[in-house]
Coordinates of C-alpha atoms in Angstrom, one line a residue:
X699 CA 0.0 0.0 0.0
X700 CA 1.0 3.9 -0.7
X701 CA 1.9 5.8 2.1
X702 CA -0.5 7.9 3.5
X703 CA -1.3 11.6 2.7
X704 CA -0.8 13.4 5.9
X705 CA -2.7 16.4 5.8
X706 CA -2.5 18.4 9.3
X707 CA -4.9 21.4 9.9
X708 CA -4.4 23.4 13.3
X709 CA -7.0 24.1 15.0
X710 CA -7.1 26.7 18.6
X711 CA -9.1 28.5 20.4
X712 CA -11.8 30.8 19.1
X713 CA -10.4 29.6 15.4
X714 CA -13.1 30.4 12.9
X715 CA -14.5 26.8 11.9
X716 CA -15.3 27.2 8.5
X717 CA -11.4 28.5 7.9
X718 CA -11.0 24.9 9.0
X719 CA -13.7 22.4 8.0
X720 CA -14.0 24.2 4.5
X721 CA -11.0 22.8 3.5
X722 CA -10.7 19.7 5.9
X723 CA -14.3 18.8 3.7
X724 CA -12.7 18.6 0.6
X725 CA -8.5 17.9 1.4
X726 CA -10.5 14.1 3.2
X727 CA -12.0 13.0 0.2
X728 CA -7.8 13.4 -1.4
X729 CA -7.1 9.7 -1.9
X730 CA -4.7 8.5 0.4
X731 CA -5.0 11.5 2.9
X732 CA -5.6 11.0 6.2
X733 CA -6.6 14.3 7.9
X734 CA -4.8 15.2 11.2
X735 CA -6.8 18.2 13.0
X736 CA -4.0 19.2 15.5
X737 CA -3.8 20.9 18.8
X738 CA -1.8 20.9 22.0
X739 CA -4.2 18.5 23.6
X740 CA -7.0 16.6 22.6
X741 CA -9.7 18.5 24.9
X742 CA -12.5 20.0 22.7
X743 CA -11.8 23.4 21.4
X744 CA -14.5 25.9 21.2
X745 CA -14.5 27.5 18.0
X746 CA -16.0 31.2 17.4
X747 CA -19.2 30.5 16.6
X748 CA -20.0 28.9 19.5
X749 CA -19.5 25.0 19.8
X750 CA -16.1 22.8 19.6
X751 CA -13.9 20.9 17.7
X752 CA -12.6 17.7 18.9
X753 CA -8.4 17.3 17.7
X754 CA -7.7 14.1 16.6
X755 CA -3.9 14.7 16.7
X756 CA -1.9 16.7 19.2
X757 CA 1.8 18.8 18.8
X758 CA 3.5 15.4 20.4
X759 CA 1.9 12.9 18.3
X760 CA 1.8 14.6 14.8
X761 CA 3.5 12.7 12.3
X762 CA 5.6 14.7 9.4
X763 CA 2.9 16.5 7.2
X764 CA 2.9 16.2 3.8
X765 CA 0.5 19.6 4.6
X766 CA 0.3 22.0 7.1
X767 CA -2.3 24.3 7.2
X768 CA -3.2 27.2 9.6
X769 CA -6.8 28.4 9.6
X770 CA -7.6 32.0 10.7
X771 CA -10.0 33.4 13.8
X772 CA -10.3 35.8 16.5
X773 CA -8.1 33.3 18.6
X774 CA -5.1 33.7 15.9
X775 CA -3.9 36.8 17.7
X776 CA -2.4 34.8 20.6
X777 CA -0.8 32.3 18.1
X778 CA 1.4 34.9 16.6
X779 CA 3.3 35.0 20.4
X780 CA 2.6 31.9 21.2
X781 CA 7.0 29.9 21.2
X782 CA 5.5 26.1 21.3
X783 CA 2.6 26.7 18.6
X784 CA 5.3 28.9 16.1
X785 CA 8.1 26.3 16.9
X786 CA 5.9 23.3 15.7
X787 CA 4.9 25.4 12.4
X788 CA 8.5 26.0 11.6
X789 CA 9.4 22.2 12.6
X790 CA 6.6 20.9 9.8
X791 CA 7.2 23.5 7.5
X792 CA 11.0 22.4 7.6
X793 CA 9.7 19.0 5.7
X794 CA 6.3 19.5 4.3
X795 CA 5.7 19.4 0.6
X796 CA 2.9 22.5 1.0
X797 CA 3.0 24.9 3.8
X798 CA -0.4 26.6 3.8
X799 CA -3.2 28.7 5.1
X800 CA -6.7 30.3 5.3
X801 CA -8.0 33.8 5.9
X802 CA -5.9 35.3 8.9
X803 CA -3.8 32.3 9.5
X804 CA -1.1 33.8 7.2
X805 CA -0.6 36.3 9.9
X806 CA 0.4 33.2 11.9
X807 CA 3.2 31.8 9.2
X808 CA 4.3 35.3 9.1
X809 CA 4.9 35.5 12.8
X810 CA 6.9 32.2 12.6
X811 CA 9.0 33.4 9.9
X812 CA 7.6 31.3 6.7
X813 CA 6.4 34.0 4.5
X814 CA 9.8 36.5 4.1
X815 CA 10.3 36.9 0.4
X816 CA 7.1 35.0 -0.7
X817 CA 3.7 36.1 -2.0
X818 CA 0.4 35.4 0.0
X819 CA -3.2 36.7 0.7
X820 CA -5.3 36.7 3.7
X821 CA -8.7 38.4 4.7
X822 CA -9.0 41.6 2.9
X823 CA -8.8 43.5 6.2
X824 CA -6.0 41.9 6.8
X825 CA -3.8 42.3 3.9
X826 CA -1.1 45.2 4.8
X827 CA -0.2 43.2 8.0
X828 CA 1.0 40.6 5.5
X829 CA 3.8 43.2 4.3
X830 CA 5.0 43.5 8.3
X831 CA 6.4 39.4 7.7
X832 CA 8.2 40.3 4.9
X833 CA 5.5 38.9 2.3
X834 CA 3.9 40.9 -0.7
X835 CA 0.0 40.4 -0.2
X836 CA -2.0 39.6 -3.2
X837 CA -5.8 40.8 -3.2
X838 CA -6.6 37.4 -4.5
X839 CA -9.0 34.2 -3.4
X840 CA -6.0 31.9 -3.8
X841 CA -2.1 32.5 -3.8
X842 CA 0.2 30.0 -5.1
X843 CA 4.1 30.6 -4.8
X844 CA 5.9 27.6 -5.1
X845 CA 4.8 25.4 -1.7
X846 CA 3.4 28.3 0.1
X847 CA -0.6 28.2 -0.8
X848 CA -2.4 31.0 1.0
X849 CA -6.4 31.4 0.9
X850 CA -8.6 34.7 1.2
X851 CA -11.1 35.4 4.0
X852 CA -13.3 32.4 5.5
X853 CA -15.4 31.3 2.3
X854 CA -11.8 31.6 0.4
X855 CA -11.0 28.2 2.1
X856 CA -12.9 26.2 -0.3
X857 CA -11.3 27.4 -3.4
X858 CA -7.9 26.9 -1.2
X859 CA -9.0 23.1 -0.5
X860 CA -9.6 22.5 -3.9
X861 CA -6.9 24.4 -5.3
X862 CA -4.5 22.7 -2.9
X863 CA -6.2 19.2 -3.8
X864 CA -5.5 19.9 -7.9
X865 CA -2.0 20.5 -6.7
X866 CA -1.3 16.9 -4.6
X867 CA -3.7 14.7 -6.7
X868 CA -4.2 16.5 -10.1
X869 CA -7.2 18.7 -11.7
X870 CA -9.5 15.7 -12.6
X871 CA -10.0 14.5 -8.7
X872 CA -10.3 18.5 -7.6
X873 CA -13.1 18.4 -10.0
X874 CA -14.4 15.1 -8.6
X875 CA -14.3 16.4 -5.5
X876 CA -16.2 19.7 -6.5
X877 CA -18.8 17.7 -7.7
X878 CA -19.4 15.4 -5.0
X879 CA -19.6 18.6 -2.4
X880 CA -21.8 20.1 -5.1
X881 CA -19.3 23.2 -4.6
X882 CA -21.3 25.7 -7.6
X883 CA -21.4 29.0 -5.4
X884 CA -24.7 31.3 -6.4
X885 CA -24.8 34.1 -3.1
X886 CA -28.2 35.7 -2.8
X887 CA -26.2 39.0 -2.2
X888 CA -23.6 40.8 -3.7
X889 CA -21.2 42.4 -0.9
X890 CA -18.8 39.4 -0.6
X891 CA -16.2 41.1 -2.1
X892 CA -14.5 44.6 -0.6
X893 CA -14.2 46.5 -3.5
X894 CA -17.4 45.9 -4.7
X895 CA -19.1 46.6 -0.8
X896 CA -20.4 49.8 0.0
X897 CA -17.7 51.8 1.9
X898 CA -19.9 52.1 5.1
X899 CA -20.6 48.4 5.1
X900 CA -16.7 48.2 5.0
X901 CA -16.0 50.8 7.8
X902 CA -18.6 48.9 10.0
X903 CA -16.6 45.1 9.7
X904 CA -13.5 46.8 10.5
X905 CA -14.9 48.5 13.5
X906 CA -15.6 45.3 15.0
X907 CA -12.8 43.6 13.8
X908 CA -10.9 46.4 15.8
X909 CA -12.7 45.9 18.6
X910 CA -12.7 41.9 18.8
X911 CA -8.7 42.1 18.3
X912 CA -8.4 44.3 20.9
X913 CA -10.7 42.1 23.6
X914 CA -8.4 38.8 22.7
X915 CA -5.2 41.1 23.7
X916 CA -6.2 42.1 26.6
X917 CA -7.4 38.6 27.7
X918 CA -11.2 39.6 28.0

């Protein structure tokens, strides 16, 4: 038998669970891959809108990843000073064929030192911060540079899982896969994208963006 795909996804406190199960749904159904959804401990961990993931793979036990991939969320903040969690990210990305990430969690490859020199994306509000690590954002839903495959903003994570999946197992099973989640995207509305949105609508997400940041800083 082949070796198995080992596809790890981190997963934290107050992470943003479609950042994560977007692409864990479609990077599964890879052949081969077996999906690792990693965290210090095992213990459940409650997720931003309101209930918990269970990690079926913890810093000690995680095998070398063929993928590592860092999902964004309020809870991302504490990452980026966080020794253990940016040692283990530098230790996979050391070996991994793809070092990835979703929406915010760029922030968190930037803080351990993975994106100096290369070109990523991240939520739109989010994008300047990228230049701080030493990357060149890219207003784009998907980034490729070489290994380093970076997504857009929450929703973004799908394209990511399926651009990521073309990448390991070629365009014919991305498309399988598209097809067997059904993944045809028709929004009722048309503010998903920020230079499209009304300003005000724009100025308001920030605001609490601002505002959320600033309660995970100061522990509250």
């Amino acid at each position: 038998m082949a070796e198995p795909l080992h596809i790890g996804i981190l997963i934290y406190p107050n992470v943003t669970q479609l950042d994560a199960t977007g692409p864990a749904q479609v990077l599964a159904r890879v052949p081969g891959a077996e999906l690792h959804m990693i965290w210090k401990t095992r213990d459940p961990i409650p997720t931003d809108a309101g209930f918990s993931i269970v990690p079926n793979t913890t810093f000690a036990d995680c095998p070398r990843l063929d993928v590592i991939c860092v999902p964004g969320g309020g809870g991302q903040v504490a990452l980026m000073t966080d020794p253990e969690t940016l040692d283990f990210l530098r230790q996979q990305a050391a070996t991994a064929r793809y070092v990835t990430s979703v929406c915010t969690g760029a922030l968190a490859l930037g803080a351990a030192g993975l994106l100096r020199g290369r070109r990523a994306t991240t939520h739109w509000m989010s994008h300047e911060m990228l230049r701080a690590f030493g990357a060149e954002p890219v207003e784009a839903r998907v980034v490729v540079d070489g290994n380093l495959i970076t997504g857009g903003g929450v929703t973004a994570g799908i394209d990511f899982g399926l651009t990521v999946a073309a990448e390991i197992a070629g365009r014919r099973t991305a498309e399988a896969i598209q097809l067997g989640i059904e993944y045809d995207p028709a929004p009722p509305l048309d503010a998903g994208d920020a230079a499209r949105a009304p300003a005000a609508l724009r100025e308001l997400l920030q605001g609490r963006m601002q505002a959320r940041e600033a309660r995970y800083v100061s522990g509250r």
